[in-house]
Amino acid sequence: MGRSRRTLPEELLLLALDPATGTTAQPQSLDLGLAGAQLVELALAGRIAPDGDRIAVVAPRPTGDPTLDCALELLRRRGAPVRAVHWIGGPRLGLRQTYLSHLERCGMVHAVAGQMCGVLPTTRYQATDTEISREIRARLDSAIRTGVPPDPRTAALAALAHAVGLGKHLYPGNEGRSSRSRLRDLIRHDPMGGLVAHAVMDVQNGVAAQPRRSPAPSGRQAPGGARPATEPARGVPMQPRHGSMARAVVH
């Protein structure tokens, strides 16, 4: 994968970055969205593919992007397809900071040191090239305004933006209600983006432990009338854990 194209995690982060405050909107759900965006990017690169509600590695060769390749290797080590909701709900400590630092190295943002309550060190990030952020936003605006089915990358970005709650940040107030609704509708234009976006929302709603399964045939029931046991988590925590960063506090 060449580095001439920005990855979906990078675009999602730039979309969430507030140019006025240097903070990110929806910080906790954004962490989940970045993990999901990695899956979509790997799928677009032909490295993974959906298998029902699971993710399967189909080509383990590296992409050339260190962060994506780390995720790909972790998926490969599972040895079997993993449910998207379990992968996204697992610990992703420092993922947002990893991408912010990468954007800083690429010159797309610059760090501004500060303090919280006059004591705790914080770091905020200002975009150095607002044209990039405007181009990303324009793609979403065009898909919403024209109703023309977007390309898979833009459709996936829209699905992830909706899943992490960026709609109210991008299209605020009553005047933005119809745009938020159309942003949500774009989720149907990319199957992988839709799978990942629904997994992100499932984790936020606390239903990561409930695997999707077909209804049991009529008349069949688990012994004693109990519900069938849910599928084990394959070692992945059900709920996301968000660590605090002493050096970089990004909201």
Tab-separated table of N, CA and C in Angstrom, residues 42-158:
chain	number	residue	atom	x	y	z
A	42	LEU	N	-7.937	-2.399	5.896
A	42	LEU	CA	-7.335	-3.686	5.572
A	42	LEU	C	-8.186	-4.445	4.556
A	43	ALA	N	-9.493	-4.296	4.656
A	43	ALA	CA	-10.387	-4.936	3.679
A	43	ALA	C	-10.224	-4.293	2.312
A	44	LEU	N	-10.135	-2.968	2.260
A	44	LEU	CA	-9.938	-2.276	0.985
A	44	LEU	C	-8.604	-2.658	0.349
A	45	ALA	N	-7.624	-3.001	1.201
A	45	ALA	CA	-6.312	-3.410	0.704
A	45	ALA	C	-6.274	-4.892	0.343
A	46	GLY	N	-7.395	-5.597	0.518
A	46	GLY	CA	-7.455	-7.006	0.154
A	46	GLY	C	-6.809	-7.942	1.152
A	47	ARG	N	-6.564	-7.478	2.384
A	47	ARG	CA	-5.899	-8.321	3.386
A	47	ARG	C	-6.889	-9.107	4.240
A	48	ILE	N	-8.073	-8.587	4.461
A	48	ILE	CA	-9.089	-9.282	5.238
A	48	ILE	C	-10.417	-9.203	4.487
A	49	ALA	N	-11.376	-10.014	4.914
A	49	ALA	CA	-12.692	-10.012	4.276
A	49	ALA	C	-13.728	-10.415	5.316
A	50	PRO	N	-14.959	-9.935	5.170
A	50	PRO	CA	-16.008	-10.333	6.115
A	50	PRO	C	-16.399	-11.788	5.910
A	51	ASP	N	-16.687	-12.470	7.001
A	51	ASP	CA	-17.165	-13.847	6.990
A	51	ASP	C	-18.354	-13.896	7.945
A	52	GLY	N	-19.538	-13.539	7.424
A	52	GLY	CA	-20.684	-13.340	8.310
A	52	GLY	C	-20.448	-12.093	9.134
A	53	ASP	N	-20.510	-12.244	10.473
A	53	ASP	CA	-20.196	-11.099	11.340
A	53	ASP	C	-18.765	-11.194	11.861
A	54	ARG	N	-17.964	-12.003	11.198
A	54	ARG	CA	-16.570	-12.176	11.582
A	54	ARG	C	-15.642	-11.571	10.533
A	55	ILE	N	-14.379	-11.472	10.926
A	55	ILE	CA	-13.351	-10.948	10.047
A	55	ILE	C	-12.315	-12.046	9.835
A	56	ALA	N	-12.033	-12.349	8.566
A	56	ALA	CA	-11.066	-13.388	8.236
A	56	ALA	C	-9.884	-12.792	7.479
A	57	VAL	N	-8.684	-13.230	7.825
A	57	VAL	CA	-7.485	-12.814	7.091
A	57	VAL	C	-7.396	-13.657	5.820
A	58	VAL	N	-7.310	-12.985	4.678
A	58	VAL	CA	-7.232	-13.697	3.400
A	58	VAL	C	-5.886	-13.514	2.714
A	59	ALA	N	-5.118	-12.507	3.120
A	59	ALA	CA	-3.790	-12.267	2.543
A	59	ALA	C	-2.936	-11.600	3.616
A	60	PRO	N	-2.114	-12.364	4.334
A	60	PRO	CA	-1.388	-11.811	5.481
A	60	PRO	C	-0.161	-10.979	5.148
A	61	ARG	N	0.136	-10.764	3.877
A	61	ARG	CA	1.336	-9.994	3.540
A	61	ARG	C	1.191	-8.546	4.017
A	62	PRO	N	2.282	-7.924	4.444
A	62	PRO	CA	2.232	-6.560	4.990
A	62	PRO	C	1.720	-5.537	3.979
A	63	THR	N	1.148	-4.468	4.498
A	63	THR	CA	0.653	-3.390	3.655
A	63	THR	C	1.694	-2.293	3.465
A	64	GLY	N	2.678	-2.231	4.366
A	64	GLY	CA	3.646	-1.144	4.335
A	64	GLY	C	3.323	-0.046	5.335
A	65	ASP	N	2.137	-0.135	5.949
A	65	ASP	CA	1.748	0.812	6.992
A	65	ASP	C	1.954	0.112	8.341
A	66	PRO	N	2.883	0.582	9.183
A	66	PRO	CA	3.212	-0.133	10.418
A	66	PRO	C	2.021	-0.359	11.346
A	67	THR	N	1.161	0.627	11.494
A	67	THR	CA	0.029	0.477	12.414
A	67	THR	C	-0.985	-0.526	11.880
A	68	LEU	N	-1.266	-0.451	10.584
A	68	LEU	CA	-2.174	-1.425	9.985
A	68	LEU	C	-1.573	-2.821	10.009
A	69	ASP	N	-0.270	-2.923	9.767
A	69	ASP	CA	0.372	-4.226	9.760
A	69	ASP	C	0.375	-4.859	11.147
A	70	CYS	N	0.461	-4.056	12.176
A	70	CYS	CA	0.362	-4.568	13.548
A	70	CYS	C	-1.016	-5.187	13.774
A	71	ALA	N	-2.063	-4.474	13.338
A	71	ALA	CA	-3.420	-5.000	13.473
A	71	ALA	C	-3.597	-6.279	12.655
A	72	LEU	N	-3.045	-6.277	11.446
A	72	LEU	CA	-3.146	-7.453	10.577
A	72	LEU	C	-2.462	-8.659	11.210
A	73	GLU	N	-1.291	-8.456	11.807
A	73	GLU	CA	-0.578	-9.550	12.450
A	73	GLU	C	-1.347	-10.093	13.653
A	74	LEU	N	-1.963	-9.210	14.417
A	74	LEU	CA	-2.762	-9.660	15.555
A	74	LEU	C	-3.958	-10.493	15.086
A	75	LEU	N	-4.565	-10.074	14.002
A	75	LEU	CA	-5.669	-10.851	13.448
A	75	LEU	C	-5.182	-12.210	12.943
A	76	ARG	N	-4.030	-12.220	12.302
A	76	ARG	CA	-3.482	-13.474	11.778
A	76	ARG	C	-3.189	-14.464	12.897
A	77	ARG	N	-2.688	-13.947	14.005
A	77	ARG	CA	-2.338	-14.824	15.118
A	77	ARG	C	-3.547	-15.489	15.755
A	78	ARG	N	-4.722	-14.937	15.546
A	78	ARG	CA	-5.914	-15.577	16.095
A	78	ARG	C	-6.110	-16.976	15.513
A	79	GLY	N	-5.690	-17.160	14.271
A	79	GLY	CA	-5.804	-18.471	13.661
A	79	GLY	C	-7.189	-18.820	13.162
A	80	ALA	N	-8.165	-17.999	13.426
A	80	ALA	CA	-9.543	-18.235	12.987
A	80	ALA	C	-10.240	-16.881	12.903
A	81	PRO	N	-11.275	-16.776	12.085
A	81	PRO	CA	-12.003	-15.508	11.994
A	81	PRO	C	-12.497	-15.039	13.363
A	82	VAL	N	-12.429	-13.750	13.589
A	82	VAL	CA	-12.845	-13.170	14.863
A	82	VAL	C	-14.041	-12.267	14.633
A	83	ARG	N	-14.969	-12.255	15.565
A	83	ARG	CA	-16.124	-11.382	15.434
A	83	ARG	C	-15.678	-9.925	15.476
A	84	ALA	N	-16.206	-9.134	14.569
A	84	ALA	CA	-15.828	-7.728	14.487
A	84	ALA	C	-16.094	-7.010	15.799
A	85	VAL	N	-17.202	-7.329	16.447
A	85	VAL	CA	-17.560	-6.646	17.685
A	85	VAL	C	-16.559	-6.966	18.793
A	86	HIS	N	-15.993	-8.181	18.795
A	86	HIS	CA	-14.996	-8.527	19.800
A	86	HIS	C	-13.675	-7.822	19.528
A	87	TRP	N	-13.311	-7.744	18.254
A	87	TRP	CA	-12.068	-7.063	17.908
A	87	TRP	C	-12.143	-5.585	18.272
A	88	ILE	N	-13.206	-4.931	17.901
A	88	ILE	CA	-13.353	-3.498	18.160
A	88	ILE	C	-13.506	-3.230	19.649
A	89	GLY	N	-14.151	-4.146	20.370
A	89	GLY	CA	-14.346	-3.961	21.799
A	89	GLY	C	-13.139	-4.289	22.646
A	90	GLY	N	-12.075	-4.799	22.022
A	90	GLY	CA	-10.867	-5.117	22.774
A	90	GLY	C	-10.083	-3.872	23.145
A	91	PRO	N	-9.051	-4.031	23.957
A	91	PRO	CA	-8.259	-2.865	24.388
A	91	PRO	C	-7.491	-2.256	23.230
A	92	ARG	N	-7.606	-0.959	23.084
A	92	ARG	CA	-6.889	-0.245	22.028
A	92	ARG	C	-6.195	0.969	22.646
A	93	LEU	N	-5.458	0.733	23.734
A	93	LEU	CA	-4.838	1.835	24.452
A	93	LEU	C	-3.833	2.562	23.565
A	94	GLY	N	-3.992	3.864	23.488
A	94	GLY	CA	-3.032	4.678	22.763
A	94	GLY	C	-3.221	4.731	21.264
A	95	LEU	N	-4.285	4.107	20.719
A	95	LEU	CA	-4.446	4.083	19.270
A	95	LEU	C	-4.659	5.489	18.720
A	96	ARG	N	-5.483	6.276	19.397
A	96	ARG	CA	-5.732	7.646	18.927
A	96	ARG	C	-4.442	8.463	18.968
A	97	GLN	N	-3.675	8.296	20.051
A	97	GLN	CA	-2.427	9.034	20.157
A	97	GLN	C	-1.423	8.591	19.096
A	98	THR	N	-1.436	7.309	18.773
A	98	THR	CA	-0.557	6.799	17.721
A	98	THR	C	-0.830	7.505	16.402
A	99	TYR	N	-2.116	7.650	16.073
A	99	TYR	CA	-2.461	8.295	14.810
A	99	TYR	C	-2.231	9.799	14.861
A	100	LEU	N	-2.445	10.435	16.000
A	100	LEU	CA	-2.161	11.858	16.110
A	100	LEU	C	-0.663	12.119	15.931
A	101	SER	N	0.148	11.263	16.540
A	101	SER	CA	1.600	11.420	16.399
A	101	SER	C	2.026	11.196	14.950
A	102	HIS	N	1.374	10.250	14.288
A	102	HIS	CA	1.688	10.008	12.882
A	102	HIS	C	1.326	11.225	12.025
A	103	LEU	N	0.145	11.786	12.268
A	103	LEU	CA	-0.260	12.969	11.507
A	103	LEU	C	0.683	14.140	11.764
A	104	GLU	N	1.213	14.207	12.987
A	104	GLU	CA	2.178	15.262	13.298
A	104	GLU	C	3.474	15.048	12.515
A	105	ARG	N	3.940	13.799	12.457
A	105	ARG	CA	5.167	13.510	11.702
A	105	ARG	C	4.988	13.805	10.216
A	106	CYS	N	3.775	13.603	9.726
A	106	CYS	CA	3.497	13.865	8.310
A	106	CYS	C	3.267	15.341	8.031
A	107	GLY	N	3.236	16.158	9.079
A	107	GLY	CA	3.052	17.586	8.899
A	107	GLY	C	1.610	18.021	8.719
A	108	MET	N	0.656	17.130	8.995
A	108	MET	CA	-0.752	17.491	8.822
A	108	MET	C	-1.347	18.154	10.061
A	109	VAL	N	-0.725	17.940	11.225
A	109	VAL	CA	-1.129	18.632	12.449
A	109	VAL	C	0.139	19.011	13.207
A	110	HIS	N	0.006	19.947	14.113
A	110	HIS	CA	1.130	20.242	14.999
A	110	HIS	C	0.615	20.290	16.435
A	111	ALA	N	1.463	19.824	17.342
A	111	ALA	CA	1.091	19.720	18.750
A	111	ALA	C	1.263	21.061	19.450
A	112	VAL	N	0.304	21.367	20.337
A	112	VAL	CA	0.348	22.584	21.147
A	112	VAL	C	0.273	22.162	22.602
A	113	ALA	N	1.370	22.370	23.333
A	113	ALA	CA	1.422	21.965	24.734
A	113	ALA	C	0.640	22.954	25.592
A	114	GLY	N	0.045	22.437	26.660
A	114	GLY	CA	-0.700	23.284	27.582
A	114	GLY	C	-0.847	22.587	28.912
A	115	GLN	N	-1.728	23.137	29.750
A	115	GLN	CA	-1.975	22.541	31.062
A	115	GLN	C	-3.470	22.532	31.336
A	116	MET	N	-3.904	21.516	32.041
A	116	MET	CA	-5.291	21.427	32.480
A	116	MET	C	-5.339	21.777	33.956
A	117	CYS	N	-6.206	22.735	34.282
A	117	CYS	CA	-6.332	23.219	35.663
A	117	CYS	C	-5.000	23.760	36.187
A	118	GLY	N	-4.137	24.183	35.260
A	118	GLY	CA	-2.869	24.759	35.662
A	118	GLY	C	-1.866	23.762	36.198
A	119	VAL	N	-2.179	22.446	36.100
A	119	VAL	CA	-1.300	21.431	36.685
A	119	VAL	C	-0.969	20.321	35.684
A	120	LEU	N	-2.012	19.648	35.177
A	120	LEU	CA	-1.804	18.487	34.327
A	120	LEU	C	-1.363	18.907	32.920
A	121	PRO	N	-0.265	18.334	32.438
A	121	PRO	CA	0.167	18.666	31.068
A	121	PRO	C	-0.795	18.093	30.044
A	122	THR	N	-1.105	18.871	29.045
A	122	THR	CA	-1.990	18.417	27.971
A	122	THR	C	-1.370	18.747	26.621
A	123	THR	N	-1.828	18.071	25.620
A	123	THR	CA	-1.389	18.360	24.258
A	123	THR	C	-2.609	18.431	23.361
A	124	ARG	N	-2.752	19.536	22.679
A	124	ARG	CA	-3.819	19.692	21.698
A	124	ARG	C	-3.194	19.740	20.311
A	125	TYR	N	-4.007	19.466	19.308
A	125	TYR	CA	-3.477	19.340	17.958
A	125	TYR	C	-4.242	20.244	17.002
A	126	GLN	N	-3.489	21.081	16.310
A	126	GLN	CA	-4.064	21.988	15.330
A	126	GLN	C	-3.685	21.514	13.927
A	127	ALA	N	-4.660	21.538	13.024
A	127	ALA	CA	-4.381	21.148	11.638
A	127	ALA	C	-3.478	22.192	10.998
A	128	THR	N	-2.451	21.724	10.296
A	128	THR	CA	-1.548	22.642	9.611
A	128	THR	C	-1.983	22.898	8.171
A	129	ASP	N	-2.782	21.982	7.631
A	129	ASP	CA	-3.280	22.129	6.269
A	129	ASP	C	-4.779	21.874	6.289
A	130	THR	N	-5.548	22.936	6.479
A	130	THR	CA	-6.994	22.778	6.586
A	130	THR	C	-7.624	22.356	5.266
A	131	GLU	N	-6.898	22.489	4.172
A	131	GLU	CA	-7.416	22.077	2.877
A	131	GLU	C	-7.689	20.571	2.855
A	132	ILE	N	-6.847	19.803	3.533
A	132	ILE	CA	-7.037	18.351	3.591
A	132	ILE	C	-8.341	18.024	4.306
A	133	SER	N	-8.559	18.661	5.449
A	133	SER	CA	-9.793	18.422	6.188
A	133	SER	C	-11.013	18.866	5.395
A	134	ARG	N	-10.887	19.975	4.675
A	134	ARG	CA	-12.006	20.445	3.859
A	134	ARG	C	-12.318	19.465	2.731
A	135	GLU	N	-11.269	18.868	2.154
A	135	GLU	CA	-11.486	17.898	1.074
A	135	GLU	C	-12.213	16.660	1.593
A	136	ILE	N	-11.841	16.200	2.778
A	136	ILE	CA	-12.510	15.036	3.374
A	136	ILE	C	-13.973	15.362	3.645
A	137	ARG	N	-14.197	16.520	4.234
A	137	ARG	CA	-15.569	16.938	4.546
A	137	ARG	C	-16.385	17.111	3.266
A	138	ALA	N	-15.757	17.645	2.213
A	138	ALA	CA	-16.467	17.871	0.952
A	138	ALA	C	-16.955	16.570	0.340
A	139	ARG	N	-16.194	15.495	0.492
A	139	ARG	CA	-16.637	14.206	-0.020
A	139	ARG	C	-17.915	13.741	0.662
A	140	LEU	N	-17.972	13.909	1.975
A	140	LEU	CA	-19.195	13.546	2.695
A	140	LEU	C	-20.348	14.454	2.287
A	141	ASP	N	-20.084	15.754	2.224
A	141	ASP	CA	-21.130	16.705	1.859
A	141	ASP	C	-21.699	16.390	0.483
A	142	SER	N	-20.825	16.038	-0.459
A	142	SER	CA	-21.272	15.737	-1.809
A	142	SER	C	-22.157	14.497	-1.831
A	143	ALA	N	-21.762	13.469	-1.097
A	143	ALA	CA	-22.572	12.249	-1.048
A	143	ALA	C	-23.926	12.516	-0.417
A	144	ILE	N	-23.952	13.359	0.602
A	144	ILE	CA	-25.212	13.689	1.276
A	144	ILE	C	-26.095	14.557	0.385
A	145	ARG	N	-25.479	15.537	-0.279
A	145	ARG	CA	-26.243	16.504	-1.058
A	145	ARG	C	-26.793	15.916	-2.354
A	146	THR	N	-25.966	15.126	-3.055
A	146	THR	CA	-26.362	14.648	-4.374
A	146	THR	C	-27.168	13.358	-4.340
A	147	GLY	N	-26.970	12.561	-3.309
A	147	GLY	CA	-27.657	11.278	-3.250
A	147	GLY	C	-27.045	10.231	-4.159
A	148	VAL	N	-25.952	10.574	-4.858
A	148	VAL	CA	-25.267	9.615	-5.727
A	148	VAL	C	-24.482	8.649	-4.848
A	149	PRO	N	-24.600	7.340	-5.076
A	149	PRO	CA	-23.848	6.379	-4.257
A	149	PRO	C	-22.360	6.704	-4.263
A	150	PRO	N	-21.762	6.875	-3.097
A	150	PRO	CA	-20.344	7.237	-3.040
A	150	PRO	C	-19.452	6.028	-3.295
A	151	ASP	N	-18.169	6.282	-3.485
A	151	ASP	CA	-17.205	5.196	-3.605
A	151	ASP	C	-17.095	4.476	-2.264
A	152	PRO	N	-16.608	3.235	-2.236
A	152	PRO	CA	-16.564	2.462	-0.987
A	152	PRO	C	-15.825	3.160	0.146
A	153	ARG	N	-14.744	3.873	-0.178
A	153	ARG	CA	-13.978	4.551	0.880
A	153	ARG	C	-14.806	5.658	1.532
A	154	THR	N	-15.482	6.451	0.736
A	154	THR	CA	-16.303	7.528	1.299
A	154	THR	C	-17.511	6.958	2.035
A	155	ALA	N	-18.104	5.891	1.491
A	155	ALA	CA	-19.245	5.260	2.162
A	155	ALA	C	-18.830	4.713	3.519
A	156	ALA	N	-17.658	4.086	3.586
A	156	ALA	CA	-17.174	3.556	4.855
A	156	ALA	C	-16.871	4.678	5.841
A	157	LEU	N	-16.289	5.766	5.350
A	157	LEU	CA	-16.005	6.915	6.218
A	157	LEU	C	-17.302	7.476	6.789
A	158	ALA	N	-18.339	7.573	5.945
A	158	ALA	CA	-19.639	8.055	6.408
A	158	ALA	C	-20.216	7.122	7.462
